[in-house]
mmCIF file of C-alpha atoms and ligand atoms in Angstrom:
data_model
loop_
_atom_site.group_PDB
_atom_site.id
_atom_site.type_symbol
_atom_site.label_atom_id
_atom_site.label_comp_id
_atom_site.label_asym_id
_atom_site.label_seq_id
_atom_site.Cartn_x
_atom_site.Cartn_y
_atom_site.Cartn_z
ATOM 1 C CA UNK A 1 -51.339 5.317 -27.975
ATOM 2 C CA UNK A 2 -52.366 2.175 -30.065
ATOM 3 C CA UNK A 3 -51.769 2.292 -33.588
ATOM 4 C CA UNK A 4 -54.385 -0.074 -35.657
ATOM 5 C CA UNK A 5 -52.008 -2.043 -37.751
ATOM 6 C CA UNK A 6 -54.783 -3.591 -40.289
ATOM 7 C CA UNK A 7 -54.047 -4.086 -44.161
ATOM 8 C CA UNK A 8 -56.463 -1.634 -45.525
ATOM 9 C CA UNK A 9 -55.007 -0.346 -48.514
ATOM 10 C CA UNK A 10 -56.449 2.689 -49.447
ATOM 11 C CA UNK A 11 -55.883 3.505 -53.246
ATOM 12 C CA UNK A 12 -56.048 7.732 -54.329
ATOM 13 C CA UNK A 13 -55.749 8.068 -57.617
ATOM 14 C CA UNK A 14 -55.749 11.308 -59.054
ATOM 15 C CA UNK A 15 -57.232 10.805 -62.549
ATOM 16 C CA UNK A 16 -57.517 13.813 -64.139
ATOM 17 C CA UNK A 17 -55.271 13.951 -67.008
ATOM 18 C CA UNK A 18 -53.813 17.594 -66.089
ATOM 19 C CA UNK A 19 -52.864 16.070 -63.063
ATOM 20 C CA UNK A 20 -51.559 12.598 -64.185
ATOM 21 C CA UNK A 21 -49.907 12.454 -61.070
ATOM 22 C CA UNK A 22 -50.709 9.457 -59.548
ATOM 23 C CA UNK A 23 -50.756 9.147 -56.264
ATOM 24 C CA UNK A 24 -51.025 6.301 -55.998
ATOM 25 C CA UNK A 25 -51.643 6.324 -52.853
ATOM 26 C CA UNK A 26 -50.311 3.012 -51.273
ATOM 27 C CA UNK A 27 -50.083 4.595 -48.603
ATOM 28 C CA UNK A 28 -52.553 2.595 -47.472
ATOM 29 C CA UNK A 29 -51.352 4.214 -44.367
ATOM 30 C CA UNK A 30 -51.436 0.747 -43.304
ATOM 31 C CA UNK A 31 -54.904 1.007 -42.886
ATOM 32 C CA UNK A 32 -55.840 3.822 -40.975
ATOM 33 C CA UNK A 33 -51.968 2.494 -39.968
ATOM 34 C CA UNK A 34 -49.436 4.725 -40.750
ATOM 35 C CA UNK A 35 -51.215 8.112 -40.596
ATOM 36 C CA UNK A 36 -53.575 6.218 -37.311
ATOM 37 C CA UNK A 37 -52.924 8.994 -34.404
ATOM 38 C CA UNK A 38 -50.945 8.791 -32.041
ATOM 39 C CA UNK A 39 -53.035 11.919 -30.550
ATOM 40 C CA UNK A 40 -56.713 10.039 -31.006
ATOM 41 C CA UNK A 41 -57.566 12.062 -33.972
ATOM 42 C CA UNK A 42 -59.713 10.132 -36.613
ATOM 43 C CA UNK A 43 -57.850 7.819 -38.767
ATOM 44 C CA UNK A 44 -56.786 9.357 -41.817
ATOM 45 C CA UNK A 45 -58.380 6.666 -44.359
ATOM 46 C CA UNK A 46 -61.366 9.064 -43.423
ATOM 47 C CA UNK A 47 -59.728 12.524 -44.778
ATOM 48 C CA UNK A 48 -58.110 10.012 -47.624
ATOM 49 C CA UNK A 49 -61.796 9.383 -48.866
ATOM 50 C CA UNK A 50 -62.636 12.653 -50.819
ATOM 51 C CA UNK A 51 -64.786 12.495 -54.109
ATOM 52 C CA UNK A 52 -61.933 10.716 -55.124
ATOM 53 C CA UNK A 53 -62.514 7.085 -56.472
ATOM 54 C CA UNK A 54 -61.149 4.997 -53.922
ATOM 55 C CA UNK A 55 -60.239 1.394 -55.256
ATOM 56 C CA UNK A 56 -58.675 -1.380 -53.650
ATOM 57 C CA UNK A 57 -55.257 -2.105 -53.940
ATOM 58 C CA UNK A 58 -55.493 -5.160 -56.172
ATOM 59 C CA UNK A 59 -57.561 -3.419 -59.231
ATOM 60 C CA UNK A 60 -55.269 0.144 -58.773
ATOM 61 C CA UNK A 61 -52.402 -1.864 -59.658
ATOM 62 C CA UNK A 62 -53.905 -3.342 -62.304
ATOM 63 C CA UNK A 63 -55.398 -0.207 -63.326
ATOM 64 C CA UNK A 64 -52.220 1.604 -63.022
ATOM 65 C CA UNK A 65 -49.273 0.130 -62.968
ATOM 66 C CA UNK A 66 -47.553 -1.127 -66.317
ATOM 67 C CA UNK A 67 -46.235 -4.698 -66.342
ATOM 68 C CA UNK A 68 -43.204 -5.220 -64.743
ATOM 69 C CA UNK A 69 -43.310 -1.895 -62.897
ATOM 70 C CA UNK A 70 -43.532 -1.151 -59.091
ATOM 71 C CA UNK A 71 -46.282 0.922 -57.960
ATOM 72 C CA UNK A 72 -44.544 3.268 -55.661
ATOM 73 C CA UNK A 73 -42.718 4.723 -58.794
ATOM 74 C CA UNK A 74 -45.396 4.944 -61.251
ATOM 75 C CA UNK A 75 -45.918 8.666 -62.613
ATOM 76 C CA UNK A 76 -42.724 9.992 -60.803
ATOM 77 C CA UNK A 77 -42.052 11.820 -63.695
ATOM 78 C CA UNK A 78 -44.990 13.683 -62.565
ATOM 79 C CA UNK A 79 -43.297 15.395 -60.405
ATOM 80 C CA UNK A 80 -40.401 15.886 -61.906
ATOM 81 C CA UNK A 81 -39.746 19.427 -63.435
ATOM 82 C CA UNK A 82 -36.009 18.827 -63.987
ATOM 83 C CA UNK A 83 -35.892 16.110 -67.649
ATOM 84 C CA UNK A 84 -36.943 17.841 -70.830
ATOM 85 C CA UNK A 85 -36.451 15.291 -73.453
ATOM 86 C CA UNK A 86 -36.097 16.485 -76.767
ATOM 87 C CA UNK A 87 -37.161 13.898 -79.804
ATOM 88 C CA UNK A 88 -35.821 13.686 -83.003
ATOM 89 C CA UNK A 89 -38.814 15.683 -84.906
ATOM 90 C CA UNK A 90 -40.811 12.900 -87.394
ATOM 91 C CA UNK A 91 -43.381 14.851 -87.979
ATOM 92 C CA UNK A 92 -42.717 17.485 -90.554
ATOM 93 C CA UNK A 93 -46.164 19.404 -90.342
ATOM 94 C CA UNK A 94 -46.269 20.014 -86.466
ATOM 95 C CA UNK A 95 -42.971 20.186 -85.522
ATOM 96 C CA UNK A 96 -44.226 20.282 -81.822
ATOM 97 C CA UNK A 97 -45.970 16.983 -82.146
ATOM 98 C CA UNK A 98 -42.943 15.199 -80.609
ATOM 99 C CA UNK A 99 -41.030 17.990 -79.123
ATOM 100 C CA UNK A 100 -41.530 17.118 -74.989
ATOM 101 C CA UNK A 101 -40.977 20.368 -72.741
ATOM 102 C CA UNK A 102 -40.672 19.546 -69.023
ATOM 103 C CA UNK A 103 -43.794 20.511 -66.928
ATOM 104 C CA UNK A 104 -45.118 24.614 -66.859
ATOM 105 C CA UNK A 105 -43.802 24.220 -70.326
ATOM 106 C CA UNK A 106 -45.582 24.066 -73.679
ATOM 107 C CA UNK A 107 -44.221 23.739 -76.982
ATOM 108 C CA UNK A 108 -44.549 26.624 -79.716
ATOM 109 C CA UNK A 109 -42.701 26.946 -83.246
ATOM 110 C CA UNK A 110 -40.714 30.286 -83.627
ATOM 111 C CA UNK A 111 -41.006 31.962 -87.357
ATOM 112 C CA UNK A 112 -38.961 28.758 -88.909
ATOM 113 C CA UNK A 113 -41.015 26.463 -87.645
ATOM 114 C CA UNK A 114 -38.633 25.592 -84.732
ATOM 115 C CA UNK A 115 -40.025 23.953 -82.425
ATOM 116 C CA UNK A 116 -39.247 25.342 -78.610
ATOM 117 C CA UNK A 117 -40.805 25.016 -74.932
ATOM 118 C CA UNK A 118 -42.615 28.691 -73.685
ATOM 119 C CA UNK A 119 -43.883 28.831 -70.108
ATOM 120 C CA UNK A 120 -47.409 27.634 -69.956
ATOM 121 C CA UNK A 121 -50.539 30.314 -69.835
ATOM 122 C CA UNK A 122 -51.766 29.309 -66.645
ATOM 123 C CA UNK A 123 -55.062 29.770 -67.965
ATOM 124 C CA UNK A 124 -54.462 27.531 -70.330
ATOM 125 C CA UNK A 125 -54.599 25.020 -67.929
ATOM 126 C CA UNK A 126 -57.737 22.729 -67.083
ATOM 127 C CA UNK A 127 -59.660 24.418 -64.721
ATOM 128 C CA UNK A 128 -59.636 22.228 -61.271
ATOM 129 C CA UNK A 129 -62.467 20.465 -60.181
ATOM 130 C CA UNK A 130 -61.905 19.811 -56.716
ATOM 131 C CA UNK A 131 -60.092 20.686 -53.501
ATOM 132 C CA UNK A 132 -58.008 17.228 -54.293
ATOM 133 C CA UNK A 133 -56.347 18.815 -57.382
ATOM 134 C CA UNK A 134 -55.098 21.950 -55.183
ATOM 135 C CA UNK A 135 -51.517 21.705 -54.470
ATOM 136 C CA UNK A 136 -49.696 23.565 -51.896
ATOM 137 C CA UNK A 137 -46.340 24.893 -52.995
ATOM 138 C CA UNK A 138 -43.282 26.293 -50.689
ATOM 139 C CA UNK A 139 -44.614 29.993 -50.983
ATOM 140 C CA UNK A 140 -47.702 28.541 -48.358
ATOM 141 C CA UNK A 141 -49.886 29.005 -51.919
ATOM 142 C CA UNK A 142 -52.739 27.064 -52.722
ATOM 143 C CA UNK A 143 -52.451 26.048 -56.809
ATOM 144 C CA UNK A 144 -55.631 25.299 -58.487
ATOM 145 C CA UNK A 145 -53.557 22.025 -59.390
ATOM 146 C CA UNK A 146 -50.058 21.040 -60.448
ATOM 147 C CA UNK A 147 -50.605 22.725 -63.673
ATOM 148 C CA UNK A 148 -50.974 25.827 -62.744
ATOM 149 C CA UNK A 149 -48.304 25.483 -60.076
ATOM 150 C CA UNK A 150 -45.397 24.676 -62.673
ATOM 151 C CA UNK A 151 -46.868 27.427 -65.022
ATOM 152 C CA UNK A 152 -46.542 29.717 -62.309
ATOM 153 C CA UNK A 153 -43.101 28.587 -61.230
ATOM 154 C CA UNK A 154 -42.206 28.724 -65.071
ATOM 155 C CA UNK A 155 -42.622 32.149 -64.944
ATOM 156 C CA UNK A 156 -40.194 32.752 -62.206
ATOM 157 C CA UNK A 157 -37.364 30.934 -64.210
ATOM 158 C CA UNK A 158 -34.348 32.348 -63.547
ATOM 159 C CA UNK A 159 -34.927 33.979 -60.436
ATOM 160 C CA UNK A 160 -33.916 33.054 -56.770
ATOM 161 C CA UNK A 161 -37.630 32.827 -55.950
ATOM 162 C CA UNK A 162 -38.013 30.116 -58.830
ATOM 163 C CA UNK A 163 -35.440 28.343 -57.652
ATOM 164 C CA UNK A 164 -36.538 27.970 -54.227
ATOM 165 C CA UNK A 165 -40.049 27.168 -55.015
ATOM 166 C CA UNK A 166 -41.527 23.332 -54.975
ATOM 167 C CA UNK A 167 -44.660 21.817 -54.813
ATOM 168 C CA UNK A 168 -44.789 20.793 -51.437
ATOM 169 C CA UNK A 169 -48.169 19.016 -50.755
ATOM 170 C CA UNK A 170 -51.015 17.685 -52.380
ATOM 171 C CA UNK A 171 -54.146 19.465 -51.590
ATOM 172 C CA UNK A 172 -54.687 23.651 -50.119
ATOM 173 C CA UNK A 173 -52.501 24.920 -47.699
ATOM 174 C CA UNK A 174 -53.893 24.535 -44.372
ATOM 175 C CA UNK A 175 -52.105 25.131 -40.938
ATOM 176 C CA UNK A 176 -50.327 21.467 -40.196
ATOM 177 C CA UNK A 177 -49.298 21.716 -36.460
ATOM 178 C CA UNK A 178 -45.838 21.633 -35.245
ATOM 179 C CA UNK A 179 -44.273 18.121 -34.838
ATOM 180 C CA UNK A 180 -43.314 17.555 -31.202
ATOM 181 C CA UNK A 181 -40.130 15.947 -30.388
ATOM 182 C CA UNK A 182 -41.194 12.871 -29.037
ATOM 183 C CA UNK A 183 -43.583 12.405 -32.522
ATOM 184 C CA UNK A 184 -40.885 12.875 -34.710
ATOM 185 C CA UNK A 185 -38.849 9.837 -32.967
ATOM 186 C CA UNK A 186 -42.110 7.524 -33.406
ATOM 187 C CA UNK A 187 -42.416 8.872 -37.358
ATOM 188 C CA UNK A 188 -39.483 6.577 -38.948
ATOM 189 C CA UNK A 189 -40.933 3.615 -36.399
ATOM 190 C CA UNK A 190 -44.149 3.555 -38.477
ATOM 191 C CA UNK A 191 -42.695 4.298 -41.290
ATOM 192 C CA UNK A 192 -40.357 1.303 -41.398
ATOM 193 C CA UNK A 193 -43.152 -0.989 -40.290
ATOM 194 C CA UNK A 194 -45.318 1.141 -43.168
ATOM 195 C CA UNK A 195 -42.933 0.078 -45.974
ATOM 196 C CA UNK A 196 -42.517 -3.553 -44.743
ATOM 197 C CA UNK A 197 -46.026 -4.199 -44.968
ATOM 198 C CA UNK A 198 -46.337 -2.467 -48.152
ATOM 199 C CA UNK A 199 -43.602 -4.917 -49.390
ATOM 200 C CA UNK A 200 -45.339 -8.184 -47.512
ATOM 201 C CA UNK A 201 -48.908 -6.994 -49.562
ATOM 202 C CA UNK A 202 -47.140 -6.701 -52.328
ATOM 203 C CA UNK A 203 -45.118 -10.474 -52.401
ATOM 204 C CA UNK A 204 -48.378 -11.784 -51.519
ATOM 205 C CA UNK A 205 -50.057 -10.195 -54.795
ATOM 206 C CA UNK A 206 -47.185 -10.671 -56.685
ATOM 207 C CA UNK A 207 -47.935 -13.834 -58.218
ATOM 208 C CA UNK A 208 -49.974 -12.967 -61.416
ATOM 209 C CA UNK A 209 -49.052 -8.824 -61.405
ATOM 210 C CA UNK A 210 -45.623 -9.331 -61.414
ATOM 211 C CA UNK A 211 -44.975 -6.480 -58.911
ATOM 212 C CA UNK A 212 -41.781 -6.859 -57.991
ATOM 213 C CA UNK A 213 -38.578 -8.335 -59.228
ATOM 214 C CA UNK A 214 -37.408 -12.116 -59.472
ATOM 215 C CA UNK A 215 -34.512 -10.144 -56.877
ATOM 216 C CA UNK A 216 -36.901 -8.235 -55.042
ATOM 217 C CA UNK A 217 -39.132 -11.376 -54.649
ATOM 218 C CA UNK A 218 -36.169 -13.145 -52.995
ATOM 219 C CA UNK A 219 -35.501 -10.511 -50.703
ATOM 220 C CA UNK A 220 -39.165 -10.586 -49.360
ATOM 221 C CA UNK A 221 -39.801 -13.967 -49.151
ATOM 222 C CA UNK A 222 -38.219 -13.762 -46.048
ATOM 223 C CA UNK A 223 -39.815 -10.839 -44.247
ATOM 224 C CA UNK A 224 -43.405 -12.622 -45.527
ATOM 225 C CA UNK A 225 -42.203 -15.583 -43.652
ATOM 226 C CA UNK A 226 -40.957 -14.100 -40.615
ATOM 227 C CA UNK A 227 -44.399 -11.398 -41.065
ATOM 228 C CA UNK A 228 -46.570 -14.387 -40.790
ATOM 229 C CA UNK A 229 -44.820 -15.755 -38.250
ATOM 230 C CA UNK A 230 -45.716 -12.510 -36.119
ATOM 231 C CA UNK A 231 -49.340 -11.950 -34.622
ATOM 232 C CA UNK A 232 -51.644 -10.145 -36.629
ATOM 233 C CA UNK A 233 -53.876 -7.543 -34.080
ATOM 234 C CA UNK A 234 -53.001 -4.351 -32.878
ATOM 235 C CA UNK A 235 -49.395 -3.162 -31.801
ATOM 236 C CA UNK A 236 -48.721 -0.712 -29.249
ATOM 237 C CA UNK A 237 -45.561 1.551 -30.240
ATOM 238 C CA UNK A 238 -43.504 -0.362 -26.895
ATOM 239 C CA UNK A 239 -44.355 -3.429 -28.706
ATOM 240 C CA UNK A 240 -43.358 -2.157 -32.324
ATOM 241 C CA UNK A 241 -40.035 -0.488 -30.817
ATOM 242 C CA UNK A 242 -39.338 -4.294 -29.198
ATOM 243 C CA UNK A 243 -40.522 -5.991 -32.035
ATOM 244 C CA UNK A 244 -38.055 -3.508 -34.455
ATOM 245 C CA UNK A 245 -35.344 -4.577 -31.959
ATOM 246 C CA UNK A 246 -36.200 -8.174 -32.527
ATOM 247 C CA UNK A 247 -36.625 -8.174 -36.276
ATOM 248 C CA UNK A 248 -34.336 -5.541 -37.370
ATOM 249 C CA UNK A 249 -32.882 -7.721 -40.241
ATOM 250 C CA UNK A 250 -36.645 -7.778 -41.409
ATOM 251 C CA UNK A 251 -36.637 -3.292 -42.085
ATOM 252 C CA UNK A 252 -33.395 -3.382 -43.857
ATOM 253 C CA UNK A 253 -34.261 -4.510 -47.448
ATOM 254 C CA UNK A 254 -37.511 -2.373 -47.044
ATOM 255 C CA UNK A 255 -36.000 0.578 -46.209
ATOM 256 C CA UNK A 256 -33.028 0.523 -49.356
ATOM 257 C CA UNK A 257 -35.687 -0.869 -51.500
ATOM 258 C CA UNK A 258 -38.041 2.646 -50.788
ATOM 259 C CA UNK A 259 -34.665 4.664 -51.744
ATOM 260 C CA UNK A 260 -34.525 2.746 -54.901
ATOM 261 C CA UNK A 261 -38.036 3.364 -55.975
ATOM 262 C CA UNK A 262 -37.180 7.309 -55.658
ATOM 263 C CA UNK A 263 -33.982 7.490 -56.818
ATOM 264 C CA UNK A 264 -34.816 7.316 -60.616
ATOM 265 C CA UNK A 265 -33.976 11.263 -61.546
ATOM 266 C CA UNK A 266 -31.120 10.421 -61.850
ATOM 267 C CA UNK A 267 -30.189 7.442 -59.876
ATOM 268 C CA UNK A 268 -26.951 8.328 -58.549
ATOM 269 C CA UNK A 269 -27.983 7.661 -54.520
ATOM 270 C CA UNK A 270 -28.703 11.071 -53.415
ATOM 271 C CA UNK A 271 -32.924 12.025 -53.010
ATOM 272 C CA UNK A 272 -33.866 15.389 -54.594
ATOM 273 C CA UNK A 273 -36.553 17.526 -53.135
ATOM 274 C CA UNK A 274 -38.149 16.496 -56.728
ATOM 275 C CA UNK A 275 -37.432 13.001 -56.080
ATOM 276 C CA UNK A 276 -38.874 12.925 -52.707
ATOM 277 C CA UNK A 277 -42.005 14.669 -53.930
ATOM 278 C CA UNK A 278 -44.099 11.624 -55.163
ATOM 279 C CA UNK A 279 -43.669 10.371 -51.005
ATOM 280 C CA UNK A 280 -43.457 13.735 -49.254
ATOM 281 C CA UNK A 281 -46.671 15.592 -51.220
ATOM 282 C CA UNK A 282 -49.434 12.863 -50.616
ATOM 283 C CA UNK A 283 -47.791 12.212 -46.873
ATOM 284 C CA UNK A 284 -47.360 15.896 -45.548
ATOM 285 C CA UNK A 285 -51.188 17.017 -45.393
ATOM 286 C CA UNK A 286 -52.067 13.501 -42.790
ATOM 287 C CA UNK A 287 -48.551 13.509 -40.784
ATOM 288 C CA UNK A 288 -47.212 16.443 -39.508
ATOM 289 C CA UNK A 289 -44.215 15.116 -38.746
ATOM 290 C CA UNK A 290 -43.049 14.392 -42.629
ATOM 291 C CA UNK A 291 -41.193 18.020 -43.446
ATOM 292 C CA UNK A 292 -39.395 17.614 -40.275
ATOM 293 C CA UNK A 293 -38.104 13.687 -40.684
ATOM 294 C CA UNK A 294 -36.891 14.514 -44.050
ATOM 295 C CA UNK A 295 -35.281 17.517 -43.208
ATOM 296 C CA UNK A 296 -33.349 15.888 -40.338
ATOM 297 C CA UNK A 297 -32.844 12.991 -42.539
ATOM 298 C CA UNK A 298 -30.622 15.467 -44.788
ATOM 299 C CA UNK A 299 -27.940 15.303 -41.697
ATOM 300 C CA UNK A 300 -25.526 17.669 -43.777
ATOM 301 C CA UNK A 301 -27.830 19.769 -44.885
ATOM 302 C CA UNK A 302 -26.751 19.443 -48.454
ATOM 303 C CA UNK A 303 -30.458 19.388 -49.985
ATOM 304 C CA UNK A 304 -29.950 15.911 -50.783
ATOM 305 C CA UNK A 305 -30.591 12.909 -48.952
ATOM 306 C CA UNK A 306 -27.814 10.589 -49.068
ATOM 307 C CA UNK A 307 -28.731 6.780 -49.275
ATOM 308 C CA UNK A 308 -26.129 6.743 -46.135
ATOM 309 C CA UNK A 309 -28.782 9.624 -44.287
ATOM 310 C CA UNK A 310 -31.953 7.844 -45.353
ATOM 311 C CA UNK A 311 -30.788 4.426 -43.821
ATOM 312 C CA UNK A 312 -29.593 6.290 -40.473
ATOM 313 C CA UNK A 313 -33.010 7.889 -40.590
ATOM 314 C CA UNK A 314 -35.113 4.476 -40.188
ATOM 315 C CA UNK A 315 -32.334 3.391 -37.538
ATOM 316 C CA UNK A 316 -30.393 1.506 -39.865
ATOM 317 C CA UNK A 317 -26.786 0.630 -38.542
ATOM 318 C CA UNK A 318 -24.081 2.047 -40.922
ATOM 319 C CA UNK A 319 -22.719 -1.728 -41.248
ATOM 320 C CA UNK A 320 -26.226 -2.647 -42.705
ATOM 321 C CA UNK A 321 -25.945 0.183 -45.230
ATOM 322 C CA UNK A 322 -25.853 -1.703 -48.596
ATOM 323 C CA UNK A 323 -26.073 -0.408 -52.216
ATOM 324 C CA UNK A 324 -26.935 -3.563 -53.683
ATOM 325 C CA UNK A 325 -29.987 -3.600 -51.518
ATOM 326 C CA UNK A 326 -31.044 -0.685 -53.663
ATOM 327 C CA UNK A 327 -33.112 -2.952 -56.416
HETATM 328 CA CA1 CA B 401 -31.195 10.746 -57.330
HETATM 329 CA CA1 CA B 402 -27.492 15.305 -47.324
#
């Protein structure tokens, strides 16, 4: 039962174009961390390693995320099938040319040259090239990739069944065993230590990337103190439960400061489904225990995850619960 708490950051990057979806896959699962079993299966960094480039987490940032932005939000949008923005058409020839439909959508002029967003052919998407562009959607379907998932659930616009479908995780279905009770209380412990460290690797980087915000920067300066302060090594889960106990203040900012990055569609404190994708569809396929946590997180069962729900999910007391934290 020892969880290997190292700082390898393993990078996925999904960089086919048809699937812009970044992953970006900080989830370095702490090294081997996050996902590490807690049942002595291999470490995940091992499944993580496909065909897929795997890069380190100073040149993905670089790579991938834009000045001034924070990596856990990057291509959210990409999951997204809610925002169609509509431009002002400049471009009197191809009407389309700036006309954005949401995903599963393409754009097609009618007989005045209108431009308007059909469902997408799903052949008309690029054809996959490897099991790490399969999705796995609600219906327990394997999708060649995301394309070919929205197209599909384009089709089904309207309709109950539409509605209900999501993408749920990255990769083919495969049978992901039932979360057992005393897993699912360990899940938000790792989590919580997860996103600190995340935080911590990203102050330390911060200095020429600009990762976070002068405001965020503030807020982590002192968890990197108090993080150094704390032996480096492995951590049994007694000694993380004793050392949450003893740094508590240290998980709060994290923890608000994870809502904030997926709150963006629209930011108004409740998590979609769609909004919890870009976390929940990478996570799901290495920890079992993800589509349970989240849907006990939802405490009223609304569909939504209050920022209220997601705090009490990481053991946050209600006094501690502070929307200005969300930056
Ligand atoms: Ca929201
Ligand atoms: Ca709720």
């Amino acid at each position: 039962m020892t969880l290997v708490w190292t700082k390898t950051y393993v990078t996925l990057v999904y960089s086919r174009p048809t699937m812009k979806v970044w992953i970006i896959f900080l989830l370095c699962l702490a090294g081997q961390a996050f996902a590490a079993s807690v049942t002595g299966e291999e470490p995940i960094a091992d499944e993580l390693v496909v065909e897929e480039e795997e890069l380190n987490l100073e040149d993905a940032l670089e790579e991938i995320v834009p000045e001034g932005g924070n990596p856990v939000q990057v291509e959210t949008g990409e999951f997204d099938d809610v925002i169609e923005i509509v431009e002002e058409d400049v471009n009197a020839e191809n009407p389309c040319l700036n006309h954005h439909c949401k995903k599963g959508k393409v754009c097609e002029v009618d007989e005045e040259n209108i431009p308007m967003c059909v469902c997408q052919d799903p052949t008309s998407c690029p054809e996959s090239v490897g099991e790490y562009e399969n999705v796995c959607a609600t219906d327990n379907t394997t999708y060649d990739s995301s394309c070919h998932f929205f197209a599909h659930k384009c089709s089904l616009e309207g309709t109950k069944k539409g509605h209900k479908l999501h993408l749920d995780y990255i990769g083919p279905c495969k049978f992901i065993e039932p979360c057992l009770d005393a897993e699912l209380t360990e899940f938000p412990l790792r989590m919580r230590d997860w996103l600190k460290n995340v935080l911590v690797t990203l102050y330390e980087r911060d200095e020429e990337n600009n990762l976070l915000t002068e405001k965020q920067k503030l807020r982590v300066k002192k968890i990197y103190e108090n993080e150094k302060r704390l032996q480096a090594g492995d951590h049994s889960l007694d000694l993380l439960a004793h050392d949450f106990e003893k740094n508590y203040n240290m998980y709060i900012f994290p923890v608000h400061w994870q809502f904030g990055q997926l709150d963006q569609h629209p930011s108004d404190r409740f998590l979609s489904h769609t909004e919890l994708s870009p976390l929940r569809a990478p996570l799901i396929p290495m920890e079992h225990c993800t589509t349970r946590f989240f849907e006990q997180c939802d405490s009223d069962n609304d569909k939504y995850i209050a920022l209220e729900e997601w705090a009490k999910c990481f053991g946050i007391k209600d006094q501690d619960v502070d929307q200005d934290l969300v930056i």
